Amino acid sequence: MVGRGQLMRGLTLAVISALGASVWYLLRQAPTQSAGTSASGAATTDTTSSFTVPDWLNTDWNSLFAETTPIYPLMQPSGISTMTKPYDTATNGGVVPRGITNNNPLNIRENQFTDYAWQGEMAEDIDPAFEEFTSPYWGIRAGAKIMKTYRDKYNLTTIRGIVSRWAPPEDNNPTEDYITFVSRNAGFTPDMPLATDDYPAVVAAMIHYENGYNPYDDQTISSAVLAGFA
């Protein structure tokens, strides 16, 4: 007969063996590393399974949530992209364009050789490259004065002729795009001779193209242009 001591010893060995097998099984199923990153900073991977511990500390959250397109894209009536000249301030983010800030929406440059005393010009030149006026009316009037000179002195009476001199391609301007935009938005073909009454629509389209938008009402533009042609 088996003694009581031998029986107890056998039961104890069986329990220990069962517990050992259970622990061995659990260790085989667990990932080799439990969380976070390895010593090298890379995401840790379980060698016995396909589970990957995400490397949250080194995740580029900006790339995950970055906008792929602007929330409020600039829309143009004609579908043509607005020119952004190198010297213009971008309109993205609500920044006011340089031409609007200077009350010079046609972006008339300072003349390198002659200091013209424009009517309505600011007393102090803060912007060294562009004219500055006390109100948009005077800036638009000055632009119309220049276009009157184009007409009377150079016989430039079409959108193509005006824009080609206003923003010549040799100055790295997208002149053809400019002509197309103004023509479509003003409602005149590029080579159609303009009457004096046609110029306010042309100027309004040029202001839009120069700044990305036109914030002025028709009355302001019309009165300033007619004053410039007087």
XYZ file of N, CA and C in Angstrom:
690
model
N 0.830 -1.193 0.000
C 0.000 0.000 0.000
C 0.874 1.256 0.000
N 0.339 2.299 -0.673
C 1.054 3.577 -0.706
C 0.789 4.314 0.587
N 1.877 4.765 1.175
C 1.729 5.474 2.425
C 1.117 6.859 2.244
N 0.573 7.372 3.361
C -0.089 8.691 3.311
C 0.903 9.787 2.924
N 2.142 9.670 3.385
C 3.159 10.678 3.069
C 3.475 10.691 1.588
N 3.600 9.490 0.983
C 3.891 9.411 -0.447
C 2.763 10.016 -1.276
N 1.503 9.802 -0.853
C 0.344 10.326 -1.580
C 0.356 11.848 -1.566
N 0.634 12.417 -0.409
C 0.649 13.866 -0.302
C 1.771 14.460 -1.143
N 2.930 13.763 -1.154
C 4.055 14.244 -1.943
C 3.719 14.231 -3.426
N 3.011 13.215 -3.880
C 2.630 13.107 -5.286
C 1.665 14.205 -5.685
N 0.673 14.486 -4.815
C -0.300 15.550 -5.116
C 0.384 16.913 -5.209
N 1.331 17.135 -4.304
C 2.047 18.416 -4.302
C 2.821 18.596 -5.593
N 3.527 17.546 -6.048
C 4.289 17.627 -7.293
C 3.381 17.882 -8.487
N 2.171 17.271 -8.465
C 1.233 17.457 -9.573
C 0.749 18.902 -9.652
N 0.451 19.482 -8.488
C -0.027 20.883 -8.451
C 1.068 21.823 -8.941
N 2.301 21.572 -8.476
C 3.425 22.424 -8.882
C 3.646 22.327 -10.391
N 3.537 21.119 -10.917
C 3.725 20.923 -12.358
C 2.656 21.667 -13.157
N 1.388 21.601 -12.671
C 0.297 22.278 -13.366
C 0.490 23.792 -13.351
N 0.877 24.325 -12.193
C 1.118 25.763 -12.102
C 2.273 26.183 -13.012
N 3.299 25.418 -13.050
C 4.449 25.733 -13.895
C 4.076 25.751 -15.364
N 3.257 24.792 -15.769
C 2.829 24.741 -17.168
C 1.969 25.954 -17.516
N 1.125 26.378 -16.577
C 0.267 27.541 -16.821
C 1.095 28.810 -16.985
N 2.078 28.974 -16.082
C 2.939 30.166 -16.162
C 3.716 30.160 -17.459
N 4.228 29.018 -17.865
C 4.990 28.911 -19.121
C 4.110 29.289 -20.314
N 2.850 28.852 -20.321
C 1.924 29.147 -21.411
C 1.630 30.654 -21.493
N 1.404 31.263 -20.308
C 1.105 32.699 -20.291
C 2.291 33.521 -20.768
N 3.477 33.152 -20.376
C 4.682 33.868 -20.811
C 4.886 33.748 -22.316
N 4.508 32.617 -22.895
C 4.634 32.413 -24.342
C 3.688 33.316 -25.104
N 2.515 33.640 -24.510
C 1.513 34.436 -25.215
C 1.730 35.942 -25.052
N 2.457 36.408 -24.052
C 2.614 37.845 -23.781
C 3.648 38.451 -24.713
N 3.524 39.795 -25.080
C 4.543 40.474 -25.873
C 5.859 40.523 -25.129
N 6.952 40.540 -25.881
C 8.268 40.547 -25.254
C 8.525 41.858 -24.546
N 7.889 42.997 -25.028
C 7.974 44.254 -24.307
C 6.562 44.761 -24.129
N 6.290 45.370 -22.986
C 4.907 45.627 -22.619
C 4.372 46.957 -23.107
N 5.192 48.018 -23.306
C 4.639 49.318 -23.686
C 5.747 50.239 -24.132
N 5.317 51.368 -24.723
C 6.226 52.471 -24.993
C 7.186 52.197 -26.109
N 8.412 52.676 -25.958
C 9.419 52.589 -27.001
C 10.599 51.791 -26.507
N 11.380 51.298 -27.448
C 12.592 50.582 -27.108
C 13.679 51.578 -26.763
N 14.860 51.082 -26.425
C 15.967 51.958 -26.066
C 16.356 52.859 -27.221
N 16.115 52.392 -28.454
C 16.471 53.191 -29.632
C 15.409 54.202 -29.989
N 14.226 54.159 -29.321
C 13.160 55.103 -29.615
C 12.159 54.597 -30.617
N 12.336 53.355 -31.128
C 11.417 52.822 -32.131
C 10.253 52.127 -31.456
N 9.141 51.963 -32.205
C 7.990 51.249 -31.658
C 8.362 49.808 -31.423
N 7.905 49.194 -30.298
C 8.249 47.827 -29.944
C 7.283 46.847 -30.558
N 7.792 45.698 -30.995
C 6.983 44.689 -31.657
C 7.138 43.355 -30.955
N 6.050 42.652 -30.717
C 6.063 41.334 -30.092
C 6.613 40.325 -31.076
N 7.650 39.593 -30.671
C 8.264 38.617 -31.568
C 7.403 37.396 -31.776
N 6.384 37.153 -30.925
C 5.561 35.958 -31.065
C 4.184 36.275 -31.616
N 3.896 37.568 -31.924
C 2.613 37.935 -32.503
C 2.801 39.136 -33.398
N 1.725 39.571 -34.088
C 1.799 40.692 -35.015
C 1.425 42.012 -34.353
N 1.190 42.032 -33.066
C 0.777 43.231 -32.362
C 1.941 44.204 -32.232
N 1.725 45.501 -32.584
C 2.738 46.539 -32.472
C 2.296 47.575 -31.463
N 3.161 47.878 -30.534
C 2.860 48.901 -29.543
C 3.107 50.264 -30.183
N 2.080 51.144 -30.310
C 2.275 52.445 -30.957
C 3.276 53.311 -30.223
N 4.077 54.047 -30.990
C 5.057 54.945 -30.396
C 4.422 56.323 -30.249
N 3.545 56.498 -29.260
C 2.783 57.736 -29.124
C 3.674 58.935 -28.842
N 4.770 58.731 -28.121
C 5.607 59.858 -27.749
C 6.271 60.516 -28.950
N 6.482 59.731 -30.033
C 7.147 60.278 -31.211
C 6.217 60.418 -32.409
N 4.904 60.445 -32.160
C 3.936 60.586 -33.249
C 3.880 62.030 -33.726
N 3.866 62.244 -35.051
C 3.748 63.582 -35.636
C 2.265 63.922 -35.759
N 1.720 64.529 -34.695
C 0.294 64.833 -34.673
C -0.077 65.858 -35.741
N 0.823 66.798 -36.046
C 0.520 67.818 -37.054
C 0.248 67.200 -38.419
N 1.011 66.148 -38.757
C 0.804 65.524 -40.058
C -0.507 64.755 -40.108
N -0.968 64.285 -38.946
C -2.220 63.539 -38.917
C -3.422 64.449 -39.098
N -3.355 65.667 -38.564
C -4.504 66.558 -38.568
C -4.337 67.764 -39.486
N -3.279 67.811 -40.282
C -3.043 68.961 -41.161
C -4.096 69.026 -42.258
N -4.491 70.269 -42.622
C -5.435 70.476 -43.713
C -4.721 70.255 -45.042
N -5.348 69.525 -45.938
C -4.764 69.302 -47.255
C -5.156 70.400 -48.227
N -6.233 71.128 -47.951
C -6.673 72.249 -48.786
C -7.096 73.393 -47.884
N -6.990 74.648 -48.383
C -7.422 75.775 -47.554
C -8.895 75.642 -47.171
N -9.239 76.087 -45.964
C -10.627 76.022 -45.513
C -11.484 76.981 -46.315
N -10.937 78.172 -46.562
C -11.672 79.175 -47.314
C -10.852 79.563 -48.543
N -10.870 78.783 -49.608
C -10.085 79.114 -50.792
C -10.577 80.393 -51.443
N -9.649 81.129 -52.035
C -10.000 82.371 -52.722
C -10.699 82.033 -54.027
N -11.939 82.474 -54.178
C -12.728 82.180 -55.363
C -12.727 83.368 -56.299
N -12.535 83.108 -57.570
C -12.558 84.154 -58.573
C -13.771 83.957 -59.463
N -14.479 85.048 -59.830
C -15.681 84.921 -60.665
C -15.418 84.248 -61.996
N -14.236 84.487 -62.566
C -13.956 83.933 -63.889
C -13.290 82.570 -63.821
N -12.907 82.144 -62.643
C -12.217 80.867 -62.495
C -10.728 80.957 -62.729
N -10.199 82.161 -62.900
C -8.775 82.335 -63.137
C -8.098 82.657 -61.815
N -6.940 82.070 -61.584
C -6.219 82.346 -60.352
C -5.759 83.799 -60.330
N -5.852 84.411 -59.158
C -5.395 85.784 -59.008
C -3.884 85.827 -58.909
N -3.286 86.773 -59.615
C -1.851 86.947 -59.538
C -1.468 87.472 -58.168
N -0.432 86.909 -57.586
C 0.143 87.454 -56.370
C 1.545 87.936 -56.715
N 1.721 89.242 -56.837
C 3.030 89.774 -57.185
C 4.004 89.564 -56.024
N 5.294 89.479 -56.316
C 6.266 89.274 -55.244
C 6.225 90.370 -54.189
N 5.829 91.579 -54.573
C 5.842 92.678 -53.611
C 4.508 92.862 -52.915
N 3.542 92.034 -53.231
C 2.235 92.149 -52.586
C 2.194 91.304 -51.319
N 1.436 91.740 -50.344
C 1.212 90.946 -49.136
C 0.098 89.951 -49.391
N 0.316 88.717 -48.998
C -0.691 87.682 -49.229
C -1.961 87.983 -48.455
N -3.109 87.560 -49.015
C -4.384 87.794 -48.347
C -4.760 86.664 -47.399
N -4.060 85.544 -47.469
C -4.379 84.423 -46.571
C -4.175 84.842 -45.120
N -5.077 84.398 -44.257
C -4.971 84.712 -42.844
C -5.519 86.072 -42.475
N -6.194 86.726 -43.429
C -6.817 88.004 -43.122
C -5.886 89.193 -43.160
N -4.667 89.021 -43.699
C -3.733 90.132 -43.800
C -4.165 91.051 -44.934
N -4.187 92.364 -44.702
C -4.617 93.313 -45.718
C -3.520 93.461 -46.765
N -3.875 93.357 -48.055
C -2.866 93.501 -49.110
C -2.202 94.874 -49.072
N -1.029 94.941 -49.588
C -0.235 96.169 -49.563
C -0.942 97.318 -50.282
N -1.551 97.009 -51.439
C -2.233 98.047 -52.198
C -3.403 98.648 -51.451
N -4.128 97.813 -50.710
C -5.268 98.301 -49.925
C -4.768 99.130 -48.745
N -3.717 98.658 -48.095
C -3.141 99.386 -46.959
C -2.671 100.777 -47.378
N -2.065 100.883 -48.550
C -1.513 102.150 -49.030
C -2.568 103.053 -49.673
N -3.837 102.602 -49.717
C -4.871 103.314 -50.477
C -4.427 103.509 -51.925
N -3.674 102.533 -52.399
C -3.115 102.539 -53.752
C -3.439 101.188 -54.393
N -4.728 100.909 -54.627
C -5.133 99.551 -55.007
C -4.671 99.109 -56.392
N -4.160 100.028 -57.198
C -3.594 99.645 -58.498
C -2.077 99.495 -58.415
N -1.526 99.638 -57.219
C -0.096 99.433 -56.963
C 0.788 100.299 -57.867
N 0.565 101.601 -57.807
C 1.404 102.543 -58.545
C 2.746 102.647 -57.824
N 3.810 102.406 -58.556
C 5.141 102.446 -57.959
C 5.648 103.888 -57.833
N 6.538 104.068 -56.864
C 7.271 105.326 -56.767
C 8.172 105.448 -58.004
N 8.191 106.611 -58.626
C 9.057 106.822 -59.779
C 10.486 107.075 -59.309
N 11.440 106.350 -59.882
C 12.829 106.443 -59.445
C 13.474 107.764 -59.839
N 12.926 108.401 -60.877
C 13.572 109.593 -61.413
C 12.798 110.884 -61.122
N 11.470 110.771 -60.994
C 10.648 111.957 -60.768
C 9.735 111.728 -59.576
N 9.746 112.652 -58.642
C 8.876 112.564 -57.476
C 7.578 113.303 -57.792
N 6.609 112.552 -58.302
C 5.340 113.167 -58.678
C 4.573 113.586 -57.417
N 4.024 114.775 -57.456
C 3.205 115.273 -56.340
C 1.745 114.975 -56.652
N 1.351 113.731 -56.365
C -0.016 113.320 -56.641
C -0.980 114.050 -55.710
N -2.121 114.416 -56.231
C -3.156 114.986 -55.379
C -3.666 113.902 -54.423
N -3.755 114.225 -53.151
C -4.199 113.253 -52.150
C -3.108 112.326 -51.673
N -1.844 112.598 -52.043
C -0.730 111.743 -51.623
C -0.394 111.993 -50.162
N 0.019 110.938 -49.472
C 0.453 111.068 -48.084
C 1.684 111.965 -48.004
N 1.775 112.756 -46.942
C 2.905 113.667 -46.785
C 4.207 112.902 -46.535
N 4.121 111.773 -45.847
C 5.309 110.991 -45.510
C 5.300 109.676 -46.269
N 6.450 109.338 -46.883
C 6.585 108.076 -47.610
C 7.058 106.989 -46.657
N 6.134 106.181 -46.192
C 6.490 105.058 -45.316
C 6.892 103.851 -46.151
N 6.183 103.637 -47.260
C 6.508 102.544 -48.179
C 7.474 103.092 -49.234
N 8.702 102.591 -49.265
C 9.688 103.149 -50.190
C 9.465 102.758 -51.646
N 8.643 101.752 -51.897
C 8.480 101.253 -53.257
C 7.203 101.718 -53.936
N 6.134 101.997 -53.151
C 4.832 102.307 -53.723
C 4.271 103.608 -53.174
N 3.484 104.252 -54.018
C 2.813 105.478 -53.605
C 1.796 105.180 -52.503
N 1.569 106.183 -51.657
C 0.589 106.062 -50.574
C -0.341 107.272 -50.621
N -1.635 107.018 -50.443
C -2.630 108.077 -50.541
C -3.456 108.148 -49.260
N -4.099 109.303 -49.092
C -4.880 109.511 -47.870
C -6.209 108.775 -47.890
N -6.680 108.380 -49.074
C -7.927 107.619 -49.202
C -7.900 106.829 -50.499
N -8.709 105.777 -50.622
C -8.754 105.000 -51.869
C -9.144 105.851 -53.074
N -9.995 106.845 -52.857
C -10.431 107.706 -53.957
C -9.230 108.307 -54.681
N -8.278 108.850 -53.914
C -7.124 109.500 -54.531
C -6.201 108.481 -55.199
N -6.087 107.310 -54.640
C -5.257 106.281 -55.275
C -5.840 105.814 -56.598
N -7.157 105.634 -56.636
C -7.813 105.213 -57.872
C -7.765 106.339 -58.903
N -7.955 107.576 -58.458
C -7.873 108.722 -59.357
C -6.488 108.804 -60.012
N -5.434 108.585 -59.224
C -4.075 108.626 -59.773
C -3.887 107.547 -60.837
N -4.440 106.349 -60.579
C -4.358 105.286 -61.584
C -5.072 105.658 -62.868
N -6.236 106.302 -62.728
C -6.978 106.745 -63.909
C -6.209 107.818 -64.672
N -5.492 108.688 -63.955
C -4.669 109.700 -64.595
C -3.600 109.048 -65.489
N -2.998 107.994 -64.981
C -1.980 107.278 -65.754
C -2.605 106.665 -67.001
N -3.791 106.085 -66.865
C -4.466 105.474 -68.012
C -4.880 106.533 -69.038
N -5.201 107.709 -68.574
C -5.502 108.806 -69.495
C -4.252 109.163 -70.307
N -3.090 109.162 -69.641
C -1.829 109.390 -70.351
C -1.567 108.280 -71.358
N -1.852 107.023 -70.965
C -1.720 105.911 -71.907
C -2.537 106.182 -73.169
N -3.755 106.652 -72.952
C -4.657 106.891 -74.085
C -4.193 108.062 -74.950
N -3.899 109.186 -74.309
C -3.618 110.406 -75.053
C -2.211 110.433 -75.646
N -1.246 109.873 -74.939
C 0.149 109.962 -75.382
C 0.613 108.735 -76.158
N 0.122 107.545 -75.766
C 0.611 106.310 -76.374
C -0.444 105.581 -77.200
N -1.644 106.150 -77.265
C -2.749 105.554 -78.031
C -3.071 104.129 -77.561
N -2.994 103.903 -76.251
C -3.332 102.604 -75.674
C -4.762 102.693 -75.148
N -5.678 102.119 -75.889
C -7.105 102.244 -75.547
C -7.790 100.892 -75.389
N -7.021 99.811 -75.351
C -7.599 98.477 -75.172
C -7.074 97.860 -73.886
N -7.765 96.852 -73.410
C -7.305 96.147 -72.205
C -5.928 95.543 -72.428
N -5.711 94.991 -73.600
C -4.406 94.384 -73.883
C -3.307 95.442 -73.849
N -3.561 96.578 -74.463
C -2.558 97.628 -74.490
C -2.282 98.205 -73.115
N -3.344 98.437 -72.327
C -3.186 99.012 -70.991
C -2.436 98.063 -70.071
N -2.884 96.820 -69.999
C -2.282 95.859 -69.065
C -0.853 95.513 -69.472
N -0.588 95.446 -70.772
C 0.768 95.108 -71.233
C 1.781 96.169 -70.812
N 1.317 97.419 -70.709
C 2.216 98.477 -70.233
C 2.186 98.562 -68.708
N 1.046 98.315 -68.113
C 0.902 98.392 -66.653
C 1.688 97.272 -65.960
N 1.631 96.083 -66.491
C 2.313 94.919 -65.891
C 3.028 94.148 -66.994
N 4.126 94.689 -67.518
C 4.814 94.069 -68.660
C 5.440 92.728 -68.303
N 5.473 91.817 -69.249
C 6.031 90.482 -68.967
C 7.513 90.516 -68.632
N 8.239 91.525 -69.112
C 9.675 91.592 -68.810
C 9.948 91.875 -67.335
N 8.918 92.292 -66.603
C 9.046 92.471 -65.152
C 8.546 91.253 -64.386
N 8.512 90.112 -65.073
C 8.076 88.838 -64.480
C 6.614 88.864 -64.051
N 5.795 89.606 -64.777
C 4.352 89.609 -64.529
C 3.660 88.600 -65.436
N 2.621 87.932 -64.942
C 1.817 87.037 -65.802
C 0.834 87.865 -66.635
N 1.377 88.592 -67.599
C 0.611 89.602 -68.328
C -0.603 89.016 -69.038
N -0.444 87.868 -69.672
C -1.566 87.283 -70.421
C -2.696 86.861 -69.488
N -2.353 86.313 -68.338
C -3.385 85.958 -67.351
C -4.099 87.212 -66.859
N -3.342 88.260 -66.649
C -3.890 89.541 -66.197
C -4.887 90.070 -67.239
N -4.495 90.049 -68.504
C -5.368 90.526 -69.585
C -6.658 89.716 -69.637
N -6.525 88.403 -69.556
C -7.700 87.533 -69.627
C -8.654 87.780 -68.462
N -8.092 87.919 -67.266
C -8.920 88.165 -66.079
C -9.686 89.475 -66.203
N -9.007 90.541 -66.561
C -9.646 91.856 -66.667
C -10.699 91.844 -67.765
N -10.381 91.217 -68.889
C -11.329 91.160 -70.005
C -12.617 90.445 -69.602
N -12.500 89.317 -68.949
C -13.678 88.542 -68.566
C -14.500 89.258 -67.494
N -13.824 89.869 -66.531
C -14.541 90.501 -65.428
C -15.091 91.878 -65.779
N -14.436 92.588 -66.689
C -14.931 93.898 -67.106
C -15.997 93.772 -68.183
N -15.969 92.668 -68.930
C -16.987 92.446 -69.951
C -16.636 92.985 -71.319
N -15.321 93.202 -71.584
C -14.877 93.691 -72.883
C -13.811 92.751 -73.432
N -13.775 92.582 -74.734
C -12.736 91.760 -75.343
C -11.385 92.458 -75.204
N -10.280 91.724 -75.210
C -8.962 92.327 -74.963
C -8.577 93.428 -75.947
N -9.054 93.337 -77.188
C -8.625 94.289 -78.216
C -9.715 95.283 -78.609
N -10.746 95.390 -77.803
C -11.819 96.334 -78.077
C -11.423 97.729 -77.588
N -11.494 98.766 -78.445
C -11.205 100.132 -77.993
C -12.209 100.562 -76.921
N -11.712 101.151 -75.864
C -12.544 101.511 -74.723
C -12.993 102.966 -74.810
N -14.250 103.205 -74.460
C -14.750 104.563 -74.265
C -14.460 104.963 -72.823
N -14.531 106.262 -72.551
C -14.251 106.751 -71.189
C -15.152 106.083 -70.159
N -16.397 105.871 -70.513
C -17.351 105.267 -69.575
C -17.057 103.792 -69.317
N -16.183 103.186 -70.114
C -15.833 101.769 -69.925
C -14.750 101.590 -68.861
N -14.031 102.639 -68.561
C -12.857 102.495 -67.697
C -13.166 102.103 -66.251
N -14.263 102.563 -65.641
C -14.518 102.118 -64.256
C -14.581 100.600 -64.106
N -15.209 99.906 -65.063
C -15.277 98.438 -64.991
C -13.897 97.815 -65.153
N -13.085 98.401 -66.027
C -11.721 97.900 -66.239
C -10.879 98.110 -64.983
N -10.981 99.288 -64.387
C -10.225 99.588 -63.168
C -10.655 98.675 -62.022
N -11.957 98.437 -61.893
C -12.445 97.547 -60.835
C -11.860 96.147 -60.987
N -11.794 95.644 -62.218
C -11.220 94.314 -62.454
C -9.719 94.301 -62.175
N -9.035 95.385 -62.516
C -7.592 95.471 -62.245
C -7.321 95.512 -60.745
N -8.154 96.257 -60.001
C -8.001 96.278 -58.543
C -8.156 94.873 -57.967
N -9.148 94.141 -58.472
C -9.385 92.765 -58.017
C -8.156 91.900 -58.276
N -7.595 92.037 -59.445
C -6.446 91.200 -59.808
C -5.192 91.589 -59.026
N -5.015 92.870 -58.790
C -3.822 93.338 -58.075
C -3.821 92.917 -56.613
N -5.009 92.815 -56.004
C -5.090 92.603 -54.555
C -5.731 91.285 -54.140
N -6.315 90.569 -55.079
C -7.005 89.329 -54.741
C -8.481 89.535 -54.501
N -8.925 90.768 -54.348
C -10.336 91.098 -54.192
C -10.483 92.606 -54.383
N -11.719 93.056 -54.543
C -12.002 94.481 -54.715
C -12.973 94.912 -53.619
N -12.515 95.677 -52.626
C -13.381 96.041 -51.505
C -14.182 97.330 -51.714
N -14.055 97.966 -52.888
C -14.641 99.284 -53.082
C -15.966 99.209 -53.835
N -16.879 100.131 -53.498
C -18.170 100.165 -54.171
C -18.041 100.856 -55.527
N -19.037 100.631 -56.379
C -19.002 101.155 -57.747
C -18.927 102.679 -57.775
N -19.620 103.329 -56.848
C -19.640 104.791 -56.829
C -18.254 105.369 -56.579
N -17.529 104.777 -55.634
C -16.176 105.258 -55.329
C -15.277 105.124 -56.548
N -15.339 103.961 -57.194
C -14.481 103.730 -58.356
C -14.876 104.641 -59.513
N -16.148 104.722 -59.811
C -16.612 105.527 -60.949
C -16.252 106.999 -60.782
N -16.494 107.549 -59.599
C -16.208 108.974 -59.386
C -14.715 109.257 -59.458
N -13.889 108.349 -58.922
C -12.445 108.546 -58.958
C -11.897 108.421 -60.373
N -12.403 107.447 -61.128
C -11.925 107.265 -62.507
C -12.332 108.465 -63.380
N -13.549 108.906 -63.265
C -14.004 110.045 -64.066
C -13.216 111.308 -63.698
N -12.864 111.467 -62.424
C -12.040 112.606 -62.015
C -10.637 112.503 -62.625
N -10.130 111.301 -62.713
C -8.805 111.109 -63.307
C -8.786 111.400 -64.799
N -9.906 111.184 -65.472
C -9.984 111.443 -66.913
C -10.446 112.858 -67.249
N -10.773 113.633 -66.221
C -11.284 114.992 -66.455
C -10.185 115.912 -66.992
